[in-house]
Coordinates of C-alpha atoms in Angstrom, one line a residue:
M1 CA -9.6 -4.1 -8.8
N2 CA -6.0 -4.0 -8.3
T3 CA -3.5 -1.3 -6.9
G4 CA -0.3 -2.6 -8.3
Q5 CA 1.7 -3.6 -11.0
G6 CA 2.9 -7.2 -10.2
R7 CA 4.5 -9.1 -7.6
N8 CA 7.2 -12.2 -7.7
I9 CA 6.4 -14.1 -4.6
L10 CA 8.3 -17.5 -3.6
F11 CA 6.9 -19.7 -0.7
S12 CA 9.0 -22.4 0.8
G13 CA 8.3 -24.8 3.6
V14 CA 8.4 -28.6 4.0
G15 CA 5.6 -31.1 3.2
G16 CA 2.4 -31.2 5.0
Q17 CA 2.7 -27.1 5.9
G18 CA 0.4 -25.9 3.0
V19 CA 2.7 -24.0 0.8
L20 CA 0.9 -25.3 -2.1
L21 CA -2.3 -24.1 -1.1
I22 CA -1.4 -20.7 -0.2
S23 CA 0.6 -20.4 -3.7
E24 CA -2.8 -21.6 -5.4
L25 CA -4.7 -19.0 -3.3
V26 CA -2.4 -16.2 -4.6
A27 CA -2.5 -17.1 -8.4
R28 CA -6.3 -17.1 -8.3
T29 CA -6.3 -14.0 -6.3
A30 CA -4.2 -12.2 -8.7
I31 CA -6.2 -13.5 -11.7
R32 CA -9.5 -12.2 -9.8
A33 CA -7.8 -8.6 -9.1
G34 CA -7.2 -8.6 -13.1
F35 CA -3.4 -9.8 -13.4
D36 CA -2.1 -12.4 -15.5
A37 CA -0.9 -14.9 -13.0
K38 CA 1.6 -18.1 -13.5
K39 CA 2.5 -20.6 -10.7
T40 CA 4.8 -23.6 -10.4
E41 CA 6.1 -25.8 -7.7
V42 CA 9.0 -28.1 -7.0
H43 CA 8.0 -30.6 -4.0
G44 CA 9.9 -34.0 -4.6
A45 CA 9.7 -35.6 -1.3
A46 CA 6.9 -33.5 0.0
Q47 CA 5.1 -36.3 1.6
R48 CA 8.0 -37.3 3.7
G49 CA 8.8 -33.9 5.0
G50 CA 11.0 -32.8 2.3
S51 CA 11.6 -29.2 0.8
V52 CA 8.5 -27.6 -1.1
V53 CA 9.0 -24.3 -3.0
S54 CA 6.4 -22.6 -5.3
H55 CA 6.8 -19.7 -7.5
V56 CA 4.0 -17.3 -8.1
R57 CA 4.2 -14.3 -10.8
Y58 CA 1.6 -11.9 -11.5
A59 CA 1.6 -8.9 -13.6
P60 CA -0.1 -7.1 -16.4
K61 CA 1.6 -9.8 -18.6
V62 CA 3.4 -12.8 -17.2
Y63 CA 5.7 -14.9 -19.7
S64 CA 7.2 -17.4 -17.1
P65 CA 6.4 -18.9 -14.2
L66 CA 9.7 -19.1 -12.6
I67 CA 11.3 -16.5 -10.6
P68 CA 14.9 -16.0 -11.1
A69 CA 17.3 -15.9 -8.4
G70 CA 17.5 -12.2 -6.8
E71 CA 14.2 -11.1 -8.6
A72 CA 11.7 -12.4 -5.4
D73 CA 9.8 -9.4 -4.1
I74 CA 8.5 -11.3 -1.1
L75 CA 9.5 -14.8 0.1
V76 CA 7.1 -16.4 2.7
S77 CA 8.7 -19.4 4.6
L78 CA 6.7 -21.8 6.7
E79 CA 10.0 -23.2 8.0
K80 CA 12.8 -21.0 9.2
L81 CA 15.6 -23.3 7.7
E82 CA 13.7 -23.2 4.3
G83 CA 13.5 -19.5 4.3
L84 CA 17.6 -19.2 4.9
R85 CA 17.7 -21.9 2.1
W86 CA 15.8 -20.0 -0.4
A87 CA 16.8 -16.3 0.5
H88 CA 19.4 -15.9 -2.4
Y89 CA 15.9 -15.8 -4.7
V90 CA 14.8 -12.5 -3.0
R91 CA 15.8 -9.3 -4.4
A92 CA 17.8 -6.7 -2.6
G93 CA 15.5 -4.8 -0.2
G94 CA 13.0 -7.5 -0.6
T95 CA 10.5 -8.8 2.2
I96 CA 11.3 -12.4 4.0
T97 CA 8.3 -13.6 6.1
L98 CA 9.5 -16.4 8.4
N99 CA 7.2 -18.8 10.6
T100 CA 9.1 -19.4 13.6
E101 CA 8.3 -23.3 13.5
E102 CA 11.8 -25.1 13.4
R103 CA 11.5 -28.5 11.7
V104 CA 15.1 -30.3 12.2
P105 CA 16.0 -32.2 8.9
A106 CA 16.7 -35.7 9.0
S107 CA 20.2 -37.3 9.5
I108 CA 21.6 -38.9 6.7
D109 CA 24.3 -40.7 8.8
G110 CA 22.8 -40.8 11.9
K111 CA 24.6 -37.9 13.5
P112 CA 22.7 -35.1 15.4
V113 CA 21.8 -32.3 12.9
E114 CA 22.8 -28.9 14.4
Y115 CA 19.6 -26.5 13.3
P116 CA 21.3 -23.1 12.2
K117 CA 20.4 -20.3 15.0
E118 CA 19.8 -16.5 14.7
I119 CA 18.4 -17.1 11.2
A120 CA 16.1 -14.1 11.1
P121 CA 18.9 -11.4 12.4
F122 CA 21.6 -12.9 9.7
L123 CA 19.1 -12.5 6.7
A124 CA 18.4 -8.9 7.9
G125 CA 21.9 -8.2 8.0
K126 CA 22.0 -9.2 4.4
G127 CA 19.6 -6.3 3.6
F128 CA 16.2 -8.1 3.4
I129 CA 13.2 -6.5 5.2
V130 CA 12.7 -9.9 7.7
R131 CA 9.5 -10.5 9.4
S132 CA 9.3 -13.4 12.4
I133 CA 6.0 -14.6 12.8
D134 CA 4.7 -17.3 15.3
A135 CA 1.9 -18.3 12.9
Q136 CA 1.2 -21.8 14.4
A137 CA 0.7 -20.0 18.0
I138 CA -2.1 -17.9 16.2
A139 CA -3.5 -20.6 14.5
I140 CA -3.7 -23.3 17.8
E141 CA -5.1 -20.0 19.2
L142 CA -8.1 -19.9 16.7
G143 CA -8.4 -23.7 17.3
N144 CA -6.7 -25.8 14.3
Y145 CA -2.9 -25.4 14.0
R146 CA -3.3 -26.2 10.5
A147 CA -4.3 -22.7 9.7
A148 CA -0.9 -21.4 10.3
N149 CA -0.3 -21.2 6.3
I150 CA -3.4 -19.0 6.1
V151 CA -2.1 -16.7 8.9
L152 CA 1.2 -16.2 7.1
L153 CA -0.8 -15.3 3.7
G154 CA -2.3 -12.7 5.7
T155 CA 0.9 -11.3 6.9
I156 CA 1.9 -10.5 3.1
A157 CA -1.6 -9.1 1.9
D158 CA -0.9 -5.5 2.5
E159 CA 2.4 -5.6 0.3
T160 CA 0.6 -7.5 -2.8
G161 CA -1.3 -4.5 -4.3
I162 CA -4.3 -6.7 -4.2
H163 CA -7.8 -5.4 -2.5
K164 CA -8.5 -7.3 0.8
D165 CA -12.0 -7.9 -0.9
A166 CA -10.6 -10.1 -3.7
W167 CA -8.6 -12.1 -0.8
T168 CA -11.8 -13.1 0.8
D169 CA -13.7 -13.7 -2.3
T170 CA -11.0 -16.2 -3.2
M171 CA -11.1 -18.0 -0.2
K172 CA -14.7 -18.2 -0.1
A173 CA -14.8 -19.6 -3.8
T174 CA -11.8 -22.0 -3.1
L175 CA -11.9 -23.4 0.2
P176 CA -14.5 -25.9 1.9
S177 CA -17.3 -24.3 3.5
R178 CA -16.7 -25.6 6.8
F179 CA -13.3 -24.2 7.3
I180 CA -14.2 -20.5 5.6
D181 CA -14.6 -19.0 9.1
L182 CA -11.8 -20.4 10.5
N183 CA -9.5 -19.5 7.4
L184 CA -10.9 -15.8 7.4
A185 CA -10.1 -15.2 10.8
A186 CA -6.3 -16.7 10.2
F187 CA -6.3 -14.3 7.4
E188 CA -7.3 -11.3 9.1
R189 CA -5.1 -12.2 12.3
G190 CA -1.9 -12.5 9.7
M191 CA -2.6 -9.0 8.5
E192 CA -2.7 -7.5 12.3
A193 CA 0.4 -9.4 12.9
A194 CA 2.1 -8.1 9.9
A195 CA 1.6 -4.7 12.0
G196 CA 1.1 -2.6 8.9
P197 CA 2.4 -2.8 5.1
V198 CA 6.0 -3.2 4.1
P199 CA 7.3 -1.5 0.9
A200 CA 7.5 -3.9 -1.7
R201 CA 8.0 -3.0 -5.3
G202 CA 7.2 -5.1 -8.7
A203 CA 7.8 -5.3 -12.3
G204 CA 5.0 -4.4 -14.8
A205 CA 5.9 -7.5 -17.0
T206 CA 7.8 -10.6 -15.9
R207 CA 9.7 -12.7 -17.7

């Protein structure tokens, strides 16, 4: 069962953070909830810690997997700088969830790289609804830092228009059985960390 008309969700991060896994879970959950869904990703040098971006669109009918710039309802960034890098894809008043983890980019010429400061306040000043979550700390508390991506997935669950049962059913059907309990707990903690739903609007059909 779905309770909304659809969403455009963009995920960003760096290689090894699990961006592609959570975008796959969103697409599968949307289909389970009765939506049409499409997904695509760009992950060039992901295995070397490069930028990874995945687009997920679901609605009664979806014509293209790519979200046009300025039309994402939700951006989830597993690394703060990647959130800044892709924020221009978010619509006015859209939601940005930032993991507080910082991974300093590699230097090309050997000079130290200065990591941007005050990313969350800067984005909030642009009119976005910004939420910062220390997903890695929550995952470590649960026993496995690699579950940080599922914590972040849980933070947007209330914004997606999809019932919680569809999320849990998808995770049970998709993830290895030995990790199910961990990931369900991580998802639940993410929902709690979000401190309630954030308003989000989606289009009935996306092109």
